[in-house]
Short mmCIF file of C-alpha atoms and ligand atoms in Angstrom, two decimals:
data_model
loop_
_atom_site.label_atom_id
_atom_site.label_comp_id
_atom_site.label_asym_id
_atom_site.label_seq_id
_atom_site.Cartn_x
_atom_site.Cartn_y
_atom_site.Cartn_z
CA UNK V 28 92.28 109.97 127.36
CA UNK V 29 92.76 112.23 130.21
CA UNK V 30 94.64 115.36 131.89
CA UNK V 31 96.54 113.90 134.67
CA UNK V 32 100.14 113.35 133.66
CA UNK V 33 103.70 113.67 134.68
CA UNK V 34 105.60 116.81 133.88
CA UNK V 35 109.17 116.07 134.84
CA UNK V 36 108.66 114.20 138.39
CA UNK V 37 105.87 115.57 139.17
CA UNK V 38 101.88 114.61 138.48
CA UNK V 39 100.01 117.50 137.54
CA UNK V 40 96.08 117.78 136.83
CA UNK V 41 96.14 119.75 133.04
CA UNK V 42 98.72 122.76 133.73
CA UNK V 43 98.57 122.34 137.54
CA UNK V 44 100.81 120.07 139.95
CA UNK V 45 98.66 118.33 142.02
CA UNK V 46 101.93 118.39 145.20
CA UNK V 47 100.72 122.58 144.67
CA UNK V 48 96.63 121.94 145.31
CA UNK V 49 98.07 119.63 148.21
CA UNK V 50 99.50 122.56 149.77
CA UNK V 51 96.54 124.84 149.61
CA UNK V 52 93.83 122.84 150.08
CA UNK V 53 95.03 120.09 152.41
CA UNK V 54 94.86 116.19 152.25
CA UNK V 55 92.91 114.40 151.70
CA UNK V 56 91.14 116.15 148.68
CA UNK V 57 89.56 115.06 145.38
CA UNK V 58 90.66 116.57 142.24
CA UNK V 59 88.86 117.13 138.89
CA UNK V 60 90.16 118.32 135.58
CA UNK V 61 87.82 120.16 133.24
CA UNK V 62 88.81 119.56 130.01
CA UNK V 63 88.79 115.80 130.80
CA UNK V 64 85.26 116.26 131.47
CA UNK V 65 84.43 118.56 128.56
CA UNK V 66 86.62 116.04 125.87
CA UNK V 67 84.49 112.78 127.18
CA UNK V 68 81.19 114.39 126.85
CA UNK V 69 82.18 115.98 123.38
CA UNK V 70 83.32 112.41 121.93
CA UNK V 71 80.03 111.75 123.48
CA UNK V 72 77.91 113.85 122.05
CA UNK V 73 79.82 113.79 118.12
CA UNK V 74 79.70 109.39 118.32
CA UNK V 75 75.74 110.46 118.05
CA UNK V 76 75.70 113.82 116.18
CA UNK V 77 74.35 111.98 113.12
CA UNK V 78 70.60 111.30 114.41
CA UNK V 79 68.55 113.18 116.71
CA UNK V 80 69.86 112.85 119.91
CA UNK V 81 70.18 113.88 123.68
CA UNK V 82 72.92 112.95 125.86
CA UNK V 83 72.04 113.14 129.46
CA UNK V 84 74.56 112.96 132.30
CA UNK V 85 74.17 110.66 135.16
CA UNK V 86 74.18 112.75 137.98
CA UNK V 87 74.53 110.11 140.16
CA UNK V 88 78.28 109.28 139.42
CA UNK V 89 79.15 112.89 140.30
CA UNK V 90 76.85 115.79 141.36
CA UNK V 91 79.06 118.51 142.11
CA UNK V 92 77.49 121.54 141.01
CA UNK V 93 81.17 122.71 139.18
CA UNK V 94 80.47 119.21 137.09
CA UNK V 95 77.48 120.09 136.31
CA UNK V 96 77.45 123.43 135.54
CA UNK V 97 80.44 122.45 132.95
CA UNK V 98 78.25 119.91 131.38
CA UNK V 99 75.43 121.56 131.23
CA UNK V 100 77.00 124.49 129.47
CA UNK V 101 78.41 122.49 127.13
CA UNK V 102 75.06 121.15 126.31
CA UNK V 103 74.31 117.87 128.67
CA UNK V 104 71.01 117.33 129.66
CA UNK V 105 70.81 114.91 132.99
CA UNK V 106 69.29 111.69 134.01
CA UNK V 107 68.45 112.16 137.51
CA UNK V 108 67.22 109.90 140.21
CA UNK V 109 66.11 112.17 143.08
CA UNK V 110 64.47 115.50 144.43
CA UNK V 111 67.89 116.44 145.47
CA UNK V 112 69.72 115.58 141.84
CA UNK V 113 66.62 117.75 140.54
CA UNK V 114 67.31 120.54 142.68
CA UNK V 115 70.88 120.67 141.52
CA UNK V 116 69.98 120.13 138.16
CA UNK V 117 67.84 123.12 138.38
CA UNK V 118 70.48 125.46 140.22
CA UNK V 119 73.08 125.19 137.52
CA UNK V 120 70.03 126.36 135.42
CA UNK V 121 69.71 123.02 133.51
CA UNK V 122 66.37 123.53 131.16
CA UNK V 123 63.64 121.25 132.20
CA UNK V 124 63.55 119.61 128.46
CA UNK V 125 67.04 118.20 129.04
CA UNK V 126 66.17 116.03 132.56
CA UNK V 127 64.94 112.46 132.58
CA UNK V 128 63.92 111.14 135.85
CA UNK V 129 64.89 107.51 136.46
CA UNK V 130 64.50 105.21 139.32
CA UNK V 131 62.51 102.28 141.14
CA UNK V 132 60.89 104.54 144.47
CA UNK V 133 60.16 108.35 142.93
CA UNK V 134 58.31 109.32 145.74
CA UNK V 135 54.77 111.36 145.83
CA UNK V 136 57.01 115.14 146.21
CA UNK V 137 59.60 113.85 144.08
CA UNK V 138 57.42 113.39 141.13
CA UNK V 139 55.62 116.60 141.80
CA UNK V 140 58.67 118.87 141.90
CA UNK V 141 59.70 116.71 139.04
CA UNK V 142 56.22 117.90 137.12
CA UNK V 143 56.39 121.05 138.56
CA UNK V 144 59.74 121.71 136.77
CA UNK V 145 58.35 120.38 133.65
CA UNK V 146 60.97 117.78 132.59
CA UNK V 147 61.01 115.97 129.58
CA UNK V 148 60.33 112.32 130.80
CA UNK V 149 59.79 110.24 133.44
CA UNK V 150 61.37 106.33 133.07
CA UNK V 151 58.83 104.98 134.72
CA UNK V 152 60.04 101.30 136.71
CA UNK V 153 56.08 100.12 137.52
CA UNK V 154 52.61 100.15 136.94
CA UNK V 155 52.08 101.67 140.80
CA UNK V 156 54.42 104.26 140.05
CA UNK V 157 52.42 105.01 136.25
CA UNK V 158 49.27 105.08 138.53
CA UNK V 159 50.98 107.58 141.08
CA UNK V 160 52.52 109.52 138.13
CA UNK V 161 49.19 109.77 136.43
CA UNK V 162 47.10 110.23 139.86
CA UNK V 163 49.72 113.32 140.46
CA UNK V 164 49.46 114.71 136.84
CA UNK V 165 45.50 114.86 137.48
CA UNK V 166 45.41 116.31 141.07
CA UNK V 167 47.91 119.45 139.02
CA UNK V 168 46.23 119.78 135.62
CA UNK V 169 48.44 118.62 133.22
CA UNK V 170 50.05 115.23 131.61
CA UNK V 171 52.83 113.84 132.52
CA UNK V 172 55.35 112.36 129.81
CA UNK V 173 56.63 109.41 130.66
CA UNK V 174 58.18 106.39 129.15
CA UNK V 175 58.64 102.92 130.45
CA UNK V 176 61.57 101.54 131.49
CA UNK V 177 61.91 97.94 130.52
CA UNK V 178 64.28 94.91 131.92
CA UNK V 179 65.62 93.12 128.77
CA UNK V 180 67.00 90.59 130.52
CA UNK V 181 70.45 90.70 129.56
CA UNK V 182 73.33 89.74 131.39
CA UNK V 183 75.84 92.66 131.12
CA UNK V 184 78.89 90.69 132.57
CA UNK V 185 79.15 93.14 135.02
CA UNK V 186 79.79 93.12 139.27
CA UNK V 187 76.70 91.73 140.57
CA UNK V 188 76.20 94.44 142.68
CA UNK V 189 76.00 96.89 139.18
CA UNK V 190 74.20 94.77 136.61
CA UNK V 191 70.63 95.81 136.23
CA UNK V 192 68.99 94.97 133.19
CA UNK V 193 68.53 90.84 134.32
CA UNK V 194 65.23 89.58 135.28
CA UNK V 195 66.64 89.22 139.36
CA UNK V 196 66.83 93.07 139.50
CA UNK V 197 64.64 95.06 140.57
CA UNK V 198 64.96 97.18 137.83
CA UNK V 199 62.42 98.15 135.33
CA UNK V 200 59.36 95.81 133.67
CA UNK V 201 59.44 92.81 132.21
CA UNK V 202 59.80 92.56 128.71
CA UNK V 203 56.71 90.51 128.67
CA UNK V 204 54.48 93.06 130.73
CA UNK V 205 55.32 95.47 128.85
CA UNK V 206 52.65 95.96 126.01
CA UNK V 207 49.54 95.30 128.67
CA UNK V 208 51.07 98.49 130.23
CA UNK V 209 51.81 101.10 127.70
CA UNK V 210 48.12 99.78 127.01
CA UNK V 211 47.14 101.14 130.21
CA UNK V 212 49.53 104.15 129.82
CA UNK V 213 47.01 104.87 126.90
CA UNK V 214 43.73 104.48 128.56
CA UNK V 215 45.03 106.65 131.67
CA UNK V 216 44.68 110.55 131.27
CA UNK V 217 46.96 112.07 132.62
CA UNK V 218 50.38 110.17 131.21
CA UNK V 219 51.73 110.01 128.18
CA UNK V 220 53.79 107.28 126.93
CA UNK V 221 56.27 109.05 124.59
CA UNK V 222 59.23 107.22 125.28
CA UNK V 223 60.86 103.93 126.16
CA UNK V 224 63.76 102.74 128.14
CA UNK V 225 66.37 100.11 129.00
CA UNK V 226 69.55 100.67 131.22
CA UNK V 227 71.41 97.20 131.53
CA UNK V 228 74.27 97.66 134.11
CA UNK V 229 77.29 99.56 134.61
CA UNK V 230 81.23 98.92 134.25
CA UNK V 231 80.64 97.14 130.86
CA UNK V 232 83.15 96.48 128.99
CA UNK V 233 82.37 95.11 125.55
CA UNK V 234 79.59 95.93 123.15
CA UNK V 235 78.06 92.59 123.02
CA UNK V 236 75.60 92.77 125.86
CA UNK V 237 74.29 96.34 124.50
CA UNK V 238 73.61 95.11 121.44
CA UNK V 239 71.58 91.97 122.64
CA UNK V 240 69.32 94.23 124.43
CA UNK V 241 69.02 97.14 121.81
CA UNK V 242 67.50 94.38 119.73
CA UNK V 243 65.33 93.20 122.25
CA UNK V 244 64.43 96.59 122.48
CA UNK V 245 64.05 97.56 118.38
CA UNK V 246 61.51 94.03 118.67
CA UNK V 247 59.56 95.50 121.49
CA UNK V 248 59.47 99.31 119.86
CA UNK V 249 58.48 97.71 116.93
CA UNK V 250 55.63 95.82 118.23
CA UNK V 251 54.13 99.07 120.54
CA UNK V 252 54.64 101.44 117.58
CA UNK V 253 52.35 99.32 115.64
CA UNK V 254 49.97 98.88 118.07
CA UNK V 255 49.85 103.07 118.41
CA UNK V 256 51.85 104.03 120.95
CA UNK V 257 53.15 107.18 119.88
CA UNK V 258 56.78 106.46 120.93
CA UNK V 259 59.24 109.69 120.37
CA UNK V 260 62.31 108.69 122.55
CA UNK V 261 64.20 106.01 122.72
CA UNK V 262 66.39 106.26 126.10
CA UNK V 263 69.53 103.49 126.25
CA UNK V 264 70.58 104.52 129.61
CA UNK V 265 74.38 104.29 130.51
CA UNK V 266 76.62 101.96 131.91
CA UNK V 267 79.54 102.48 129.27
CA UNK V 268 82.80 101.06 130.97
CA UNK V 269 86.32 103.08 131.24
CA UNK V 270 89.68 101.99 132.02
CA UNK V 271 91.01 101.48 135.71
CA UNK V 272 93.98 100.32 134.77
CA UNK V 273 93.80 96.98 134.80
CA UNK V 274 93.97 95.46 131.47
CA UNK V 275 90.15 96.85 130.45
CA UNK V 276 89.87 98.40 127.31
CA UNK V 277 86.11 99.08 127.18
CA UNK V 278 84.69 100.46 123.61
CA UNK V 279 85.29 103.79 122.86
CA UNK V 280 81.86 106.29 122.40
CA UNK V 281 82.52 105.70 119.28
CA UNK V 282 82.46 102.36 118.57
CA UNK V 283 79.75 101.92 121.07
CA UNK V 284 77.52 104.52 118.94
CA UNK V 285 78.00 102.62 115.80
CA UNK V 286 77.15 99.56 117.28
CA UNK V 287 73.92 100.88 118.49
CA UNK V 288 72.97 102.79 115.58
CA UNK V 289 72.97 99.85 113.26
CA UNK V 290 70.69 98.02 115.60
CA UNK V 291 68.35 100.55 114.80
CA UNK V 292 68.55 101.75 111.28
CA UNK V 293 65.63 103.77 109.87
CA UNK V 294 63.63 104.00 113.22
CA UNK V 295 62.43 107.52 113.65
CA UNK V 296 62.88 108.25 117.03
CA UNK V 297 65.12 110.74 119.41
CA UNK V 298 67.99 108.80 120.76
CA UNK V 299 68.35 109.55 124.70
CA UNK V 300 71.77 108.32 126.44
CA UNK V 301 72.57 108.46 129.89
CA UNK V 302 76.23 108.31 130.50
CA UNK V 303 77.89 109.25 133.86
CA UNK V 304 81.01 106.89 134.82
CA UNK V 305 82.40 107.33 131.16
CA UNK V 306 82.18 111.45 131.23
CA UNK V 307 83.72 111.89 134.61
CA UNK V 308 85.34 108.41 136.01
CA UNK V 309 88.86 109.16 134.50
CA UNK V 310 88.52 112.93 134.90
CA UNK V 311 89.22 112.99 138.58
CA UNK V 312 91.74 111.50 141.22
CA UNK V 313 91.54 111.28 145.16
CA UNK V 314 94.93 112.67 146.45
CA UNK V 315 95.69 111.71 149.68
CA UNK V 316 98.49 111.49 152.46
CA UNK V 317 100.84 108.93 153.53
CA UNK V 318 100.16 108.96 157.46
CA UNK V 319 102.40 105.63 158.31
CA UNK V 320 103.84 102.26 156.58
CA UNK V 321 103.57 99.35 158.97
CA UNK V 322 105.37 96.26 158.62
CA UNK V 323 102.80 93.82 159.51
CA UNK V 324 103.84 89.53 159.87
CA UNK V 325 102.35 88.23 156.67
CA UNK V 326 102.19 92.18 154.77
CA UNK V 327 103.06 95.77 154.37
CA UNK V 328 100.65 98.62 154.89
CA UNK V 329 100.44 102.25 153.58
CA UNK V 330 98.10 103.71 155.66
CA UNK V 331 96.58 106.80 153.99
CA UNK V 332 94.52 110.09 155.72
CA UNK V 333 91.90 109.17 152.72
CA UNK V 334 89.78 106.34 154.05
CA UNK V 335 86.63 104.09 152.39
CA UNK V 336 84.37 107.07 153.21
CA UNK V 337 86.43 109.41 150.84
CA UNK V 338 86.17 106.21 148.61
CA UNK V 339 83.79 103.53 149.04
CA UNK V 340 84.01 101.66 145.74
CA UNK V 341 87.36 99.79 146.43
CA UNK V 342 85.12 98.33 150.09
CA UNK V 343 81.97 98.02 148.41
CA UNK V 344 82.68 95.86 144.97
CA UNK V 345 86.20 95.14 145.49
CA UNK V 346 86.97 97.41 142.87
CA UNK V 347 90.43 98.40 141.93
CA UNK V 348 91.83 101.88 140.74
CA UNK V 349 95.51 102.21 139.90
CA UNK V 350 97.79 104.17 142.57
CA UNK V 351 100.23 106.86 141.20
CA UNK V 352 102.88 108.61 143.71
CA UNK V 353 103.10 112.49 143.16
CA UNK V 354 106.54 112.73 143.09
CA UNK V 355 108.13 110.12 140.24
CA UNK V 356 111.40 108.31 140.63
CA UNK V 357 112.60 106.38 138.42
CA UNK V 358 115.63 104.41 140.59
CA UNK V 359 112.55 103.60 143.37
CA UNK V 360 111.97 100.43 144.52
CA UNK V 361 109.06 98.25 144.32
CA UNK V 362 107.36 96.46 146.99
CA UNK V 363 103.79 94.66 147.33
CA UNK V 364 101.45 96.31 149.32
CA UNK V 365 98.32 96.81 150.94
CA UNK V 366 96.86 100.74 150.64
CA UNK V 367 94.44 101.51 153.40
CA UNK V 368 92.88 103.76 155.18
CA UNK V 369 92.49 105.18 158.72
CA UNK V 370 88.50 103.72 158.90
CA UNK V 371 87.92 100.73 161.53
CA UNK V 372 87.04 98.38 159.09
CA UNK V 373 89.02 95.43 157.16
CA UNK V 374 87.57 96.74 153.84
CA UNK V 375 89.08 100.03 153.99
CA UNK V 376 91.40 99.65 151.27
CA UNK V 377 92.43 101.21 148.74
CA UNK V 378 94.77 98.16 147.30
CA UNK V 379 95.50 95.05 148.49
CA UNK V 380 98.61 92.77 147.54
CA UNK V 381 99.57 95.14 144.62
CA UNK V 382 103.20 96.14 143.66
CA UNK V 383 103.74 99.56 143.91
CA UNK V 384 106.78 102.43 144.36
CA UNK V 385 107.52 102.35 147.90
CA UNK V 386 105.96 104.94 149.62
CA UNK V 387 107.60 106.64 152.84
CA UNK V 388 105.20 107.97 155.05
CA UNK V 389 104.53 111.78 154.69
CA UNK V 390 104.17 111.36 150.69
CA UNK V 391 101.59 112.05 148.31
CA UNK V 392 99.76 109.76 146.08
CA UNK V 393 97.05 109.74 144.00
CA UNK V 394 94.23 107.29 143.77
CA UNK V 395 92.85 107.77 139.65
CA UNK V 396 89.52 107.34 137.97
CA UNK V 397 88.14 108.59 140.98
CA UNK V 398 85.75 110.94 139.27
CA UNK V 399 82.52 108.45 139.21
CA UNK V 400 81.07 107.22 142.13
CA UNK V 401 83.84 108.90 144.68
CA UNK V 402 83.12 112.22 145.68
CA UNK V 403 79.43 111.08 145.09
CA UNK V 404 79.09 108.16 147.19
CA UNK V 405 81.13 109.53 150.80
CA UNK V 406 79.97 109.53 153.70
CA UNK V 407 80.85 110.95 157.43
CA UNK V 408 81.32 107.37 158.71
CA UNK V 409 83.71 107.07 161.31
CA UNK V 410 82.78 111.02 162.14
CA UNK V 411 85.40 112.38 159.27
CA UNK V 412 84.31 115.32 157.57
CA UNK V 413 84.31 115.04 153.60
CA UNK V 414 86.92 115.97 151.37
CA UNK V 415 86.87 119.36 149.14
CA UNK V 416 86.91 118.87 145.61
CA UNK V 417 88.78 120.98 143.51
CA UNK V 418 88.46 121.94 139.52
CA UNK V 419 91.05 122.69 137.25
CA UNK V 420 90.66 124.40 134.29
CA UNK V 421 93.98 125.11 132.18
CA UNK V 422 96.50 126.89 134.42
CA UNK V 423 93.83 127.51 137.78
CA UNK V 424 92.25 126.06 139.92
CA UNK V 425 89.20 126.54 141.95
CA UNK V 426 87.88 124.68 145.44
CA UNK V 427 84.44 124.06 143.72
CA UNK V 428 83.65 122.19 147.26
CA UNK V 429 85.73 123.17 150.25
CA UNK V 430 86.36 120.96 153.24
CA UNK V 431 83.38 119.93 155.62
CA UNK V 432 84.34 121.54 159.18
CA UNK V 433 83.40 120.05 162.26
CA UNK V 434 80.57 122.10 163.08
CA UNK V 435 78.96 121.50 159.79
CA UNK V 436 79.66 117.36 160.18
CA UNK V 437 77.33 117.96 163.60
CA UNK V 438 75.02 120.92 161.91
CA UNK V 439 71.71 120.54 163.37
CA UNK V 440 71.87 117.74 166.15
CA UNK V 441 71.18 117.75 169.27
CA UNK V 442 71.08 115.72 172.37
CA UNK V 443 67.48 114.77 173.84
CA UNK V 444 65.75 118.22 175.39
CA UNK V 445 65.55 118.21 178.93
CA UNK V 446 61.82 118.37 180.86
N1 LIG M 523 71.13 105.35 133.98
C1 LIG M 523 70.63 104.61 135.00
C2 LIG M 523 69.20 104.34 135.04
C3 LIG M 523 71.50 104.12 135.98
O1 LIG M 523 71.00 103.37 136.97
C4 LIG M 523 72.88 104.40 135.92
C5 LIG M 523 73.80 103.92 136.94
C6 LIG M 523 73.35 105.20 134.84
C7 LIG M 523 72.44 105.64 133.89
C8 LIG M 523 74.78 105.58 134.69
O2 LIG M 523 75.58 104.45 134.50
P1 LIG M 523 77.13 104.64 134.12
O3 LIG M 523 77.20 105.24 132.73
O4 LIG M 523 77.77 105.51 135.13
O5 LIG M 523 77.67 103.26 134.17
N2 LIG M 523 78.25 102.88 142.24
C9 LIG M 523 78.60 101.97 141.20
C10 LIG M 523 77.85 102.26 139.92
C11 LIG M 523 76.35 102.28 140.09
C12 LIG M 523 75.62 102.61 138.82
C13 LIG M 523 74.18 102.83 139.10
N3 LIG M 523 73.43 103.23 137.96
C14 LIG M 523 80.11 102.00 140.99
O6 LIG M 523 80.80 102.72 141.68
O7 LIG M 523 80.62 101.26 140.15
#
């Protein structure tokens, strides 16, 4: 359930037509409606009210600071994977017991701004990295909480390129490793092994595959809490799937929630989730310009101004979003399609073969559940600045982001000194 809908003939993001942000802010731009955000974390957060839990956002599907900061308020902790996810974790004032730090190469001044901050966990993917962690810990003072993050192998029925949690990633430690190294977690001095951890994949779709590795998981738990390992978390990771339009019609929170609470009935520990695509995917569209419609031999194209470095996901798994024109009409012809973009590249698409409203060049469209993995994953390729990013909350609007100018997409460079 989101905010973007039609009023009349006209899209509009909550109370605000998107043709008006357009107009201000220029194309291409992404948008981002608040309460979208705020309603997915809250279902969230109540599918797990009933145990002690902590939901913490992936920052990695969208790290805007406006996101954040409107998470964070409303509670979120995070689930970071970097120095720089850290420092924006910390500048929208997120408290250190809320962040879990994730990830297979947490390098040396990674882990000790991540200490210095005082977080509540590390998911440690290694014994190398529990050895760094611990080595890190000593050379400051303290002990460093950390739980391990272990590879159920699971298939999640996922893209290939998204599905973590087999025994070919190189995510996390084997299931079969894993007691020999919480045993070493133990004997080291300066870690301690509070938690566990499993994240699967992302983009999944039904329940099934989270529940074969939440039991894999309750066996291993099990075994480690009666060996003494004084486990207090229990982190599931993320990887709930949304709708794209397609047919998909993922679990809700809620279902999701039940499904993993009855895997683990009567075990006393703090339930840790790290969500990102489901809490922001469908609360933000790319809007972006038709430049030209070219009649090709064999197809027709729509070429956009918003290209695969706006939006790399529809290049980079062949994913597909649904297309919406900003200005309905109902008496519109159809036609099949190909939506691209201006990049020099054959996978710069946004759409390929798909029957949509014709577009005449000079419109506005809309490319939805653009909120994960968009904004987050651009890049300057081809030399184009990136898009702003506006948030809408009600009736207004703010550019939480604005437009990367030319001197900024060069800041710092320069050509070879002379002498
Ligand atoms: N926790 C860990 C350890 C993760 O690696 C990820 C995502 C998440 C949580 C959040 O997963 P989510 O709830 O968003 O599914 N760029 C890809 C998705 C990559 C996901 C990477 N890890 C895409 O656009 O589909």
């Amino acid at each position: 359930m989101d905010y973007f809908h039609y009023v009349g003939d006209r899209l509009y993001c909550e109370e605000v037509p998107l043709d008006d942000l357009a107009q201000t802010v220029g194309t291409p731009f992404y948008c981002y409606s608040e309460r979208t955000l705020l309603r997915h974390l809250k279902a969230f957060q109540q599918a797990f009210a009933g145990v002690p839990s902590l939901i913490c956002y992936s920052v990695k599907a969208n790290s805007t600071l406006a996101v954040l900061d409107s998470l964070v308020r409303q509670g979120a902790g995070l689930d970071i994977v970097s120095g720089g996810e850290l420092a924006r974790g910390r500048r929208v004032g997120c408290p250190a017991e809320r962040i879990v730090f994730s990830g297979v190469g947490k390098s040396e001044a990674e882990i000790r701004a991540a200490l210095e901050y005082g977080i509540l966990m590390f998911n440690v993917e290694s014994p190398s990295e529990l050895r760094r962690i611990d080595r890190i810990a000593g050379q400051m003072g303290i002990k460093a909480p950390v739980a391990l993050r272990i590879n159920p192998d699971v298939d999640p029925q996922t893209h290939p390129y998204i599905s973590t949690g087999m025994s070919r990633n190189k995510f996390g430690i084997p299931h079969r490793q894993a007691m020999a190294i919480y045993r070493e977690a133990m004997r080291l001095p300066h870690v301690s092994p509070i938690g566990l951890d499993c994240h699967i994949g992302s983009q999944l779709t039904t329940v099934e595959p989270f529940v074969e590795a939440v039991r894999r998981v309750r066996l291993l738990v099990d075994e480690l809490r009666a060996a003494g390992v004084p486990l207090r978390y229990l982190d599931l990771g993320g990887g709930l799937g949304i709708p794209y339009g397609r047919g998909e019609s993922p679990p809700l929170p809620d279902l999701y929630a039940q499904a993993m609470l009855k895997e683990l009935e009567g075990l006393p520990l703090i339930l840790i989730l790290e969500p990102g695509r489901v809490i922001v995917g469908n609360a933000g569209v790319l809007v972006a310009r038709v430049e030209y419609v070219k009649e090709g031999d064999e197809k027709r194209f729509v070429i956009t101004d918003a290209g695969m470095n706006d939006l790399m996901r529809p290049a980079l798994y062949d994913a597909y979003h649904s297309i919406l024109p900003l200005e309905r009409q109902f008496d519109r012809e159809e036609r099949t399609v190909d939506v691209v973009g201006p990049i020099c590249e054959t996978t710069d698409f946004f759409a390929r073969d798909r029957l949509l409203p014709e577009f005449r060049e000079g419109e506005l469209l809309a490319v939805r559940s653009a909120g994960a993995y968009g904004f987050s994953m651009s890049s300057n390729y081809n030399s184009r600045p990136r898009p702003p990013e506006v948030m809408v909350r009600g009736d207004r609007f703010a550019v939480v982001r604005p437009r990367e100018s030319l001197d900024q997409l060069m800041a710092g460079e320069s050509a070879f000194p002379e002498g």
